[in-house]
Amino acid sequence: MAYMHVPWLFILIQFLLLLVTSGAKVPAIIVFGDSSVDAGNNNQISTVARSNFEPYGRDFSGGQPTGRFSNGRIPSDFISQAFGLKPTVPAYLDPKYSIKDFAVGVTFASAGTGYDNATSDVLSVIPLWKELEYYKDYQKNLTTYLGEAKANETLREALYLLSMGTNDFLENYYTLPDRRSQFTVDEYQNFLIGIAKSFITSLYGLGARKISLGGLPPMGCMPLERTTNLFNGDACTESYNIVALSFNDKLKNLTVDLNKELAGIKVVLSNPYYVLLQMIQKPSSYGFEVASVACCATGMFEMGYACDQMNPFTCTDASKYVFWDSFHPTEKTNQIIADHMVKTALYRFM
Ligand SMILES: *[C@@H]1O[C@H](CO)[C@@H](O)[C@H](O)[C@H]1NC(C)=O
Ligand SMILES: *[C@@H]1O[C@H](CO)[C@@H](O)[C@H](O)[C@H]1NC(C)=O
Ligand SMILES: *[C@@H]1O[C@H](CO)[C@@H](O)[C@H](O)[C@H]1NC(C)=O
Ligand SMILES: *[C@@H]1O[C@H](CO)[C@@H](O)[C@H](O)[C@H]1NC(C)=O
């Protein structure tokens, strides 16, 4: 009955081919954005927006504080791993790495930055346009390293992750007077969308084709925003969540427009909003115990230098907490968000 084996063999070969070809589909992860995806670029610049000291990184491999704003890995790391690439995406400015490492993954992100130049000015971090300048240097080095044809292919097939916007609202628009005096919040959102659009158009001009545009989290539920929501106990600041939802709608529309306007591009929205809100509202269904305050220090205010090793209140098991510091998720939360993005949006690139 040899013929009975043929379909199986055929299916097996198809399956192996699929594995081989799908493994080659995304050869590199290239990242732009803020602290949600900064793996240590800020360690190399003069800013207070840092986290390269304990207890940051205490659950990272080797317990190293790398400059990631978490106790362990961040979403870009988990996404890289999900694509069969390395388990971490290194920072472009980190001298421990070279083009050999960056050829499969690199992040240009800078904690504290945003779409708006005025946002990166607040804490003197790397503005988005400068992240793009670094990317252009990277392209040159990659061309020298891989040769032009192979470098072009890598840059075309790579997955580009963009993750920022929270700081434009919380660090800038709602904290400082300038942008509020110039724009209503709806106008400000449109201003940011315009920057996102021209950024992606520039990336496209430089050869990028596969792009994930990251949505905003329910930013009114960050422990810091709950703490400062004085008149409502420790409830989420609903007005910030409403802004996040409307900004995400505008980002979604932007993906539709870009997919129409730029031939051969594929832009998807990777939306962390609902999955993170679920974790916050029903922490126990994800195995968490605490969502309203963070693990580090009192969990109400501290991040960066205020989240320091000497604080006696820091929790012992971060995996019970949704948030690591008052503004950033724990590694476990990051993993759930990344898995969700892969399942709902990024699978299209696998
Ligand atoms: C890129 O190339 C420049 C010039 O050759 C070199 O100075 C720099 O160290 C390279 N960067 C990386 C990450 O290899
Ligand atoms: C941000 O600053 C850069 C460098 O100065 C400039 O080229 C760019 O136009 C600015 N972006 C906006 C939206 O103003
Ligand atoms: C690589 O890309 C550049 C810029 O798009 C193009 O000018 C060049 O011809 C390409 N080279 C190869 C070998 O594909
Ligand atoms: C998105 O686009 C649709 C169709 O063009 C439009 O009706 C809607 O108002 C847009 N939404 C936002 C948030 O811009």
Short mmCIF file of C-alpha atoms and ligand atoms in Angstrom, two decimals:
data_model
loop_
_atom_site.label_atom_id
_atom_site.label_comp_id
_atom_site.label_asym_id
_atom_site.label_seq_id
_atom_site.Cartn_x
_atom_site.Cartn_y
_atom_site.Cartn_z
CA MET A 1 0.00 0.00 0.00
CA ALA A 2 2.87 2.30 -0.80
CA TYR A 3 0.60 4.91 -2.33
CA MET A 4 -0.92 5.50 1.11
CA HIS A 5 2.39 6.81 2.30
CA VAL A 6 2.74 9.30 -0.48
CA PRO A 7 0.32 11.89 0.89
CA TRP A 8 1.99 11.69 4.27
CA LEU A 9 5.42 12.13 2.80
CA PHE A 10 4.09 14.98 0.71
CA ILE A 11 2.56 16.64 3.75
CA LEU A 12 5.76 16.15 5.71
CA ILE A 13 7.83 17.75 2.96
CA GLN A 14 5.39 20.63 2.71
CA PHE A 15 5.59 21.05 6.46
CA LEU A 16 9.40 21.04 6.48
CA LEU A 17 9.47 23.51 3.60
CA LEU A 18 7.08 25.73 5.52
CA LEU A 19 9.34 25.59 8.55
CA VAL A 20 12.41 26.42 6.50
CA THR A 21 10.82 29.23 4.53
CA SER A 22 8.94 30.70 7.48
CA GLY A 23 12.14 30.69 9.53
CA ALA A 24 13.77 32.82 6.85
CA LYS A 25 10.90 35.22 6.43
CA VAL A 26 11.84 37.78 9.05
CA PRO A 27 15.63 37.87 9.31
CA ALA A 28 15.82 40.76 11.80
CA ILE A 29 13.79 42.82 14.26
CA ILE A 30 14.44 46.58 14.06
CA VAL A 31 12.95 48.73 16.81
CA PHE A 32 12.11 52.41 17.34
CA GLY A 33 10.43 53.96 20.34
CA ASP A 34 10.50 54.72 24.06
CA SER A 35 11.12 52.88 27.34
CA SER A 36 8.72 50.13 26.35
CA VAL A 37 11.42 48.93 23.91
CA ASP A 38 14.70 50.62 25.03
CA ALA A 39 17.30 47.97 25.93
CA GLY A 40 19.90 50.45 27.19
CA ASN A 41 20.48 53.26 24.68
CA ASN A 42 19.91 55.82 27.43
CA ASN A 43 22.89 54.40 29.39
CA GLN A 44 25.08 56.04 26.76
CA ILE A 45 23.58 59.53 26.85
CA SER A 46 23.29 62.18 29.51
CA THR A 47 19.78 61.89 30.94
CA VAL A 48 18.06 60.98 34.19
CA ALA A 49 15.73 58.61 32.30
CA ARG A 50 17.73 55.50 33.24
CA SER A 51 17.42 52.11 34.80
CA ASN A 52 20.86 50.53 34.54
CA PHE A 53 21.10 49.77 38.25
CA GLU A 54 19.53 47.31 40.66
CA PRO A 55 16.84 46.25 41.26
CA TYR A 56 16.09 46.75 37.52
CA GLY A 57 16.96 43.57 35.64
CA ARG A 58 16.99 41.37 38.71
CA ASP A 59 15.13 38.63 36.81
CA PHE A 60 17.06 39.22 33.56
CA SER A 61 19.64 36.64 32.53
CA GLY A 62 22.51 37.00 35.01
CA GLY A 63 20.44 39.45 37.06
CA GLN A 64 21.88 42.29 34.98
CA PRO A 65 20.40 45.79 35.01
CA THR A 66 20.74 46.52 31.28
CA GLY A 67 18.77 49.74 31.04
CA ARG A 68 15.52 47.95 30.28
CA PHE A 69 12.75 49.47 32.41
CA SER A 70 11.64 46.16 33.90
CA ASN A 71 12.74 43.35 36.17
CA GLY A 72 13.47 41.27 33.07
CA ARG A 73 12.81 41.27 29.36
CA ILE A 74 10.66 43.71 27.40
CA PRO A 75 8.15 43.05 24.58
CA SER A 76 10.66 43.46 21.71
CA ASP A 77 12.78 40.68 23.26
CA PHE A 78 9.83 38.27 23.39
CA ILE A 79 8.77 39.17 19.85
CA SER A 80 12.28 38.47 18.54
CA GLN A 81 12.20 35.08 20.22
CA ALA A 82 8.74 34.33 18.80
CA PHE A 83 10.19 34.87 15.31
CA GLY A 84 12.90 32.31 15.99
CA LEU A 85 15.55 34.99 16.41
CA LYS A 86 17.55 35.82 19.55
CA PRO A 87 15.84 36.05 22.96
CA THR A 88 16.92 39.69 23.35
CA VAL A 89 17.19 42.71 21.05
CA PRO A 90 20.30 44.75 21.94
CA ALA A 91 20.59 48.54 22.13
CA TYR A 92 22.35 50.19 19.19
CA LEU A 93 24.50 52.40 21.41
CA ASP A 94 25.58 49.58 23.74
CA PRO A 95 29.33 49.09 23.12
CA LYS A 96 29.11 45.40 24.09
CA TYR A 97 27.43 44.67 20.76
CA SER A 98 28.49 45.05 17.15
CA ILE A 99 27.02 44.84 13.69
CA LYS A 100 27.25 41.05 13.87
CA ASP A 101 24.61 41.14 16.66
CA PHE A 102 22.61 43.98 15.13
CA ALA A 103 22.27 42.08 11.85
CA VAL A 104 19.45 40.04 13.47
CA GLY A 105 18.04 42.62 15.86
CA VAL A 106 18.63 46.15 17.06
CA THR A 107 16.77 48.79 19.02
CA PHE A 108 17.23 52.53 18.56
CA ALA A 109 14.63 53.29 21.24
CA SER A 110 15.15 55.80 24.02
CA ALA A 111 13.23 55.90 27.29
CA GLY A 112 11.34 59.17 27.68
CA THR A 113 11.00 59.91 23.99
CA GLY A 114 7.88 60.28 21.85
CA TYR A 115 6.70 61.24 18.39
CA ASP A 116 6.98 64.92 19.31
CA ASN A 117 10.45 66.55 19.44
CA ALA A 118 9.23 68.54 22.45
CA THR A 119 8.70 65.28 24.36
CA SER A 120 12.28 64.06 23.92
CA ASP A 121 13.47 67.51 25.07
CA VAL A 122 11.83 67.12 28.49
CA LEU A 123 14.42 64.61 29.74
CA SER A 124 17.09 65.24 27.06
CA VAL A 125 16.67 61.86 25.44
CA ILE A 126 16.99 60.73 21.81
CA PRO A 127 14.33 62.30 19.57
CA LEU A 128 12.64 60.14 16.96
CA TRP A 129 14.37 61.88 14.05
CA LYS A 130 17.72 61.01 15.66
CA GLU A 131 16.67 57.37 16.02
CA LEU A 132 16.17 57.44 12.26
CA GLU A 133 19.65 58.95 11.74
CA TYR A 134 21.11 56.07 13.75
CA TYR A 135 19.15 53.68 11.57
CA LYS A 136 20.72 55.20 8.45
CA ASP A 137 24.19 54.63 9.93
CA TYR A 138 23.15 51.11 10.74
CA GLN A 139 22.11 50.53 7.12
CA LYS A 140 25.57 51.57 5.95
CA ASN A 141 27.30 49.27 8.41
CA LEU A 142 25.00 46.42 7.50
CA THR A 143 25.80 46.91 3.83
CA THR A 144 29.52 46.74 4.59
CA TYR A 145 28.99 43.70 6.78
CA LEU A 146 26.62 41.64 4.60
CA GLY A 147 27.23 43.06 1.14
CA GLU A 148 24.70 45.20 -0.66
CA ALA A 149 22.34 42.52 -1.99
CA LYS A 150 22.06 40.64 1.29
CA ALA A 151 21.75 43.84 3.32
CA ASN A 152 18.96 45.09 1.04
CA GLU A 153 17.12 41.82 1.48
CA THR A 154 17.51 41.91 5.26
CA LEU A 155 16.26 45.48 5.48
CA ARG A 156 13.30 44.68 3.24
CA GLU A 157 12.27 41.48 5.02
CA ALA A 158 12.97 42.70 8.56
CA LEU A 159 10.11 43.43 10.95
CA TYR A 160 10.11 47.03 12.17
CA LEU A 161 8.51 47.64 15.57
CA LEU A 162 7.40 51.16 16.53
CA SER A 163 6.36 51.68 20.14
CA MET A 164 5.84 55.15 21.60
CA GLY A 165 3.26 57.86 22.28
CA THR A 166 2.51 57.50 26.00
CA ASN A 167 5.16 60.09 26.90
CA ASP A 168 3.76 62.59 24.41
CA PHE A 169 0.61 62.70 26.52
CA LEU A 170 1.74 62.02 30.07
CA GLU A 171 5.22 63.55 30.16
CA ASN A 172 4.49 66.38 27.78
CA TYR A 173 0.91 67.38 26.87
CA TYR A 174 -0.68 66.91 30.29
CA THR A 175 2.37 68.03 32.29
CA LEU A 176 3.78 71.06 30.48
CA PRO A 177 1.86 74.11 29.26
CA ASP A 178 3.27 74.60 25.73
CA ARG A 179 1.50 71.96 23.66
CA ARG A 180 -1.73 72.46 25.61
CA SER A 181 -1.73 76.12 24.72
CA GLN A 182 -1.19 75.27 21.03
CA PHE A 183 -3.45 72.26 20.52
CA THR A 184 -6.66 70.73 21.80
CA VAL A 185 -6.05 67.11 22.69
CA ASP A 186 -7.70 66.01 19.45
CA GLU A 187 -5.47 68.35 17.43
CA TYR A 188 -2.43 67.13 19.33
CA GLN A 189 -3.31 63.53 18.46
CA ASN A 190 -3.58 64.49 14.78
CA PHE A 191 -0.22 66.25 15.03
CA LEU A 192 1.37 63.07 16.39
CA ILE A 193 -0.35 60.93 13.74
CA GLY A 194 1.16 63.22 11.09
CA ILE A 195 4.64 62.61 12.54
CA ALA A 196 4.03 58.85 12.66
CA LYS A 197 2.94 58.96 9.03
CA SER A 198 5.99 60.82 7.80
CA PHE A 199 8.26 58.60 9.90
CA ILE A 200 6.85 55.42 8.35
CA THR A 201 6.99 56.99 4.89
CA SER A 202 10.69 57.74 5.46
CA LEU A 203 11.33 54.18 6.63
CA TYR A 204 9.56 52.91 3.52
CA GLY A 205 11.78 55.13 1.39
CA LEU A 206 14.77 53.53 3.07
CA GLY A 207 13.56 50.04 2.18
CA ALA A 208 11.31 48.91 5.07
CA ARG A 209 8.17 46.94 4.15
CA LYS A 210 6.94 45.11 7.28
CA ILE A 211 5.89 47.43 10.05
CA SER A 212 4.17 47.05 13.40
CA LEU A 213 2.74 50.27 14.74
CA GLY A 214 2.33 49.92 18.50
CA GLY A 215 -0.89 51.19 20.11
CA LEU A 216 -1.10 52.96 23.45
CA PRO A 217 -1.71 51.06 26.69
CA PRO A 218 -4.54 52.04 29.08
CA MET A 219 -2.23 54.77 30.31
CA GLY A 220 -4.65 56.10 32.92
CA CYS A 221 -4.12 52.84 34.83
CA MET A 222 -0.36 53.15 35.27
CA PRO A 223 0.20 53.13 39.06
CA LEU A 224 1.64 56.67 38.86
CA GLU A 225 -1.53 57.97 37.23
CA ARG A 226 -3.67 56.20 39.81
CA THR A 227 -1.65 57.74 42.63
CA THR A 228 -2.05 61.22 41.19
CA ASN A 229 -5.77 60.68 40.60
CA LEU A 230 -6.29 62.21 44.06
CA PHE A 231 -10.02 62.75 43.94
CA ASN A 232 -10.89 59.20 43.00
CA GLY A 233 -9.13 56.98 45.49
CA ASP A 234 -6.72 54.97 43.41
CA ALA A 235 -8.95 54.52 40.40
CA CYS A 236 -7.64 54.70 36.84
CA THR A 237 -7.68 58.17 35.28
CA GLU A 238 -10.44 57.55 32.76
CA SER A 239 -9.75 60.64 30.67
CA TYR A 240 -6.25 59.29 29.81
CA ASN A 241 -7.71 55.93 28.84
CA ILE A 242 -10.20 57.66 26.56
CA VAL A 243 -7.35 59.50 24.85
CA ALA A 244 -5.46 56.21 24.43
CA LEU A 245 -8.50 54.59 22.81
CA SER A 246 -9.06 57.44 20.41
CA PHE A 247 -5.36 57.63 19.54
CA ASN A 248 -5.39 53.89 18.82
CA ASP A 249 -8.36 54.39 16.47
CA LYS A 250 -6.40 57.03 14.64
CA LEU A 251 -3.37 54.75 14.45
CA LYS A 252 -5.59 52.02 13.02
CA ASN A 253 -6.82 54.44 10.37
CA LEU A 254 -3.25 55.38 9.63
CA THR A 255 -2.39 51.75 8.93
CA VAL A 256 -5.31 51.57 6.48
CA ASP A 257 -4.14 54.73 4.69
CA LEU A 258 -0.49 53.66 4.51
CA ASN A 259 -1.37 50.20 3.20
CA LYS A 260 -3.32 51.91 0.42
CA GLU A 261 -0.79 54.60 -0.39
CA LEU A 262 2.56 52.81 -0.28
CA ALA A 263 2.87 49.90 -2.73
CA GLY A 264 4.18 46.70 -1.18
CA ILE A 265 4.11 47.92 2.42
CA LYS A 266 2.35 45.96 5.17
CA VAL A 267 1.60 47.97 8.30
CA VAL A 268 -0.29 46.43 11.22
CA LEU A 269 -1.48 47.86 14.52
CA SER A 270 -0.17 45.92 17.54
CA ASN A 271 -2.60 46.89 20.25
CA PRO A 272 -1.72 46.28 23.91
CA TYR A 273 -4.76 48.17 25.26
CA TYR A 274 -7.36 45.51 25.96
CA VAL A 275 -5.08 42.72 27.05
CA LEU A 276 -3.32 44.99 29.55
CA LEU A 277 -6.64 46.39 30.78
CA GLN A 278 -7.85 42.83 31.38
CA MET A 279 -4.74 42.07 33.41
CA ILE A 280 -5.36 45.22 35.45
CA GLN A 281 -9.06 44.53 35.99
CA LYS A 282 -8.79 40.78 36.60
CA PRO A 283 -5.21 40.18 37.70
CA SER A 284 -5.99 36.78 39.21
CA SER A 285 -7.08 35.33 35.88
CA TYR A 286 -3.52 35.82 34.67
CA GLY A 287 -1.91 34.60 37.91
CA PHE A 288 -1.19 38.09 39.28
CA GLU A 289 -2.04 39.30 42.79
CA VAL A 290 -1.52 43.06 42.49
CA ALA A 291 -2.32 45.53 39.71
CA SER A 292 -2.97 48.90 41.35
CA VAL A 293 0.53 49.47 42.70
CA ALA A 294 3.92 48.38 41.35
CA CYS A 295 6.51 46.01 42.76
CA CYS A 296 9.33 48.50 43.16
CA ALA A 297 9.46 50.58 46.36
CA THR A 298 6.02 51.80 47.51
CA GLY A 299 4.79 51.09 43.98
CA MET A 300 2.98 54.40 43.88
CA PHE A 301 5.48 56.92 42.51
CA GLU A 302 8.89 55.42 41.96
CA MET A 303 10.64 54.81 38.68
CA GLY A 304 14.20 55.32 37.44
CA TYR A 305 16.53 56.52 40.19
CA ALA A 306 13.70 56.54 42.76
CA CYS A 307 13.36 52.78 42.29
CA ASP A 308 16.58 51.90 44.06
CA GLN A 309 18.06 48.85 45.62
CA MET A 310 17.91 50.13 49.20
CA ASN A 311 14.16 50.52 49.30
CA PRO A 312 12.75 48.09 51.88
CA PHE A 313 9.26 48.00 50.35
CA THR A 314 10.21 46.44 46.99
CA CYS A 315 8.34 43.17 46.52
CA THR A 316 10.19 39.87 46.48
CA ASP A 317 8.27 38.19 43.66
CA ALA A 318 7.65 40.48 40.69
CA SER A 319 5.64 37.81 38.88
CA LYS A 320 2.74 38.53 41.26
CA TYR A 321 2.60 42.13 40.00
CA VAL A 322 1.33 43.55 36.74
CA PHE A 323 3.66 46.56 37.09
CA TRP A 324 7.32 46.60 37.97
CA ASP A 325 7.70 50.34 38.64
CA SER A 326 5.04 53.03 38.69
CA PHE A 327 5.15 53.35 34.90
CA HIS A 328 6.41 50.05 33.47
CA PRO A 329 5.14 46.46 33.38
CA THR A 330 6.88 43.44 34.86
CA GLU A 331 8.56 40.90 32.63
CA LYS A 332 5.57 38.58 32.99
CA THR A 333 3.20 41.30 31.80
CA ASN A 334 5.54 42.10 28.90
CA GLN A 335 5.51 38.47 27.86
CA ILE A 336 1.70 38.28 27.88
CA ILE A 337 1.48 41.51 25.86
CA ALA A 338 4.06 40.31 23.34
CA ASP A 339 2.34 36.91 22.93
CA HIS A 340 -0.94 38.69 22.40
CA MET A 341 0.56 40.96 19.73
CA VAL A 342 2.10 37.99 17.94
CA LYS A 343 -1.23 36.11 17.97
CA THR A 344 -3.41 39.02 16.92
CA ALA A 345 -1.23 41.05 14.54
CA LEU A 346 2.34 39.94 13.96
CA TYR A 347 1.49 36.37 12.89
CA ARG A 348 0.87 37.92 9.47
CA PHE A 349 4.64 38.23 9.06
CA MET A 350 5.44 34.62 10.05
C1 LIG B 1 29.60 51.41 11.90
O1 LIG B 1 30.61 51.90 11.05
C2 LIG B 1 31.33 52.96 11.57
C3 LIG B 1 32.27 53.45 10.49
O2 LIG B 1 32.94 52.37 9.87
C4 LIG B 1 32.06 52.48 12.83
O3 LIG B 1 32.77 53.56 13.42
C5 LIG B 1 31.03 51.97 13.83
O4 LIG B 1 31.67 51.45 14.97
C6 LIG B 1 30.20 50.92 13.19
N1 LIG B 1 29.16 50.55 14.11
C7 LIG B 1 28.87 49.31 14.35
C8 LIG B 1 27.74 49.11 15.31
O5 LIG B 1 29.45 48.36 13.87
C1 LIG B 2 11.98 67.63 14.82
O1 LIG B 2 13.31 68.11 14.78
C2 LIG B 2 14.03 67.77 13.59
C3 LIG B 2 15.47 68.22 13.74
O2 LIG B 2 15.54 69.52 14.12
C4 LIG B 2 13.34 68.44 12.40
O3 LIG B 2 13.99 68.08 11.21
C5 LIG B 2 11.89 67.98 12.35
O4 LIG B 2 11.21 68.67 11.33
C6 LIG B 2 11.19 68.25 13.68
N1 LIG B 2 9.87 67.63 13.62
C7 LIG B 2 8.75 68.35 13.75
C8 LIG B 2 7.47 67.62 13.60
O5 LIG B 2 8.74 69.53 14.00
C1 LIG B 3 20.09 48.08 -2.70
O1 LIG B 3 19.20 49.14 -2.41
C2 LIG B 3 19.61 50.39 -2.92
C3 LIG B 3 18.69 51.45 -2.38
O2 LIG B 3 17.34 51.07 -2.52
C4 LIG B 3 19.63 50.32 -4.44
O3 LIG B 3 20.04 51.54 -4.98
C5 LIG B 3 20.58 49.20 -4.87
O4 LIG B 3 20.53 49.05 -6.26
C6 LIG B 3 20.24 47.90 -4.20
N1 LIG B 3 21.31 46.95 -4.50
C7 LIG B 3 21.13 45.67 -4.75
C8 LIG B 3 22.33 44.85 -5.03
O5 LIG B 3 20.00 45.15 -4.74
C1 LIG B 4 -11.22 56.49 10.64
O1 LIG B 4 -11.58 56.48 9.28
C2 LIG B 4 -12.99 56.40 9.08
C3 LIG B 4 -13.24 56.24 7.59
O2 LIG B 4 -12.47 57.13 6.86
C4 LIG B 4 -13.62 57.66 9.68
O3 LIG B 4 -15.03 57.61 9.51
C5 LIG B 4 -13.29 57.73 11.16
O4 LIG B 4 -13.79 58.94 11.70
C6 LIG B 4 -11.80 57.66 11.36
N1 LIG B 4 -11.54 57.55 12.78
C7 LIG B 4 -10.63 58.30 13.37
C8 LIG B 4 -10.46 58.06 14.82
O5 LIG B 4 -9.95 59.11 12.80
#
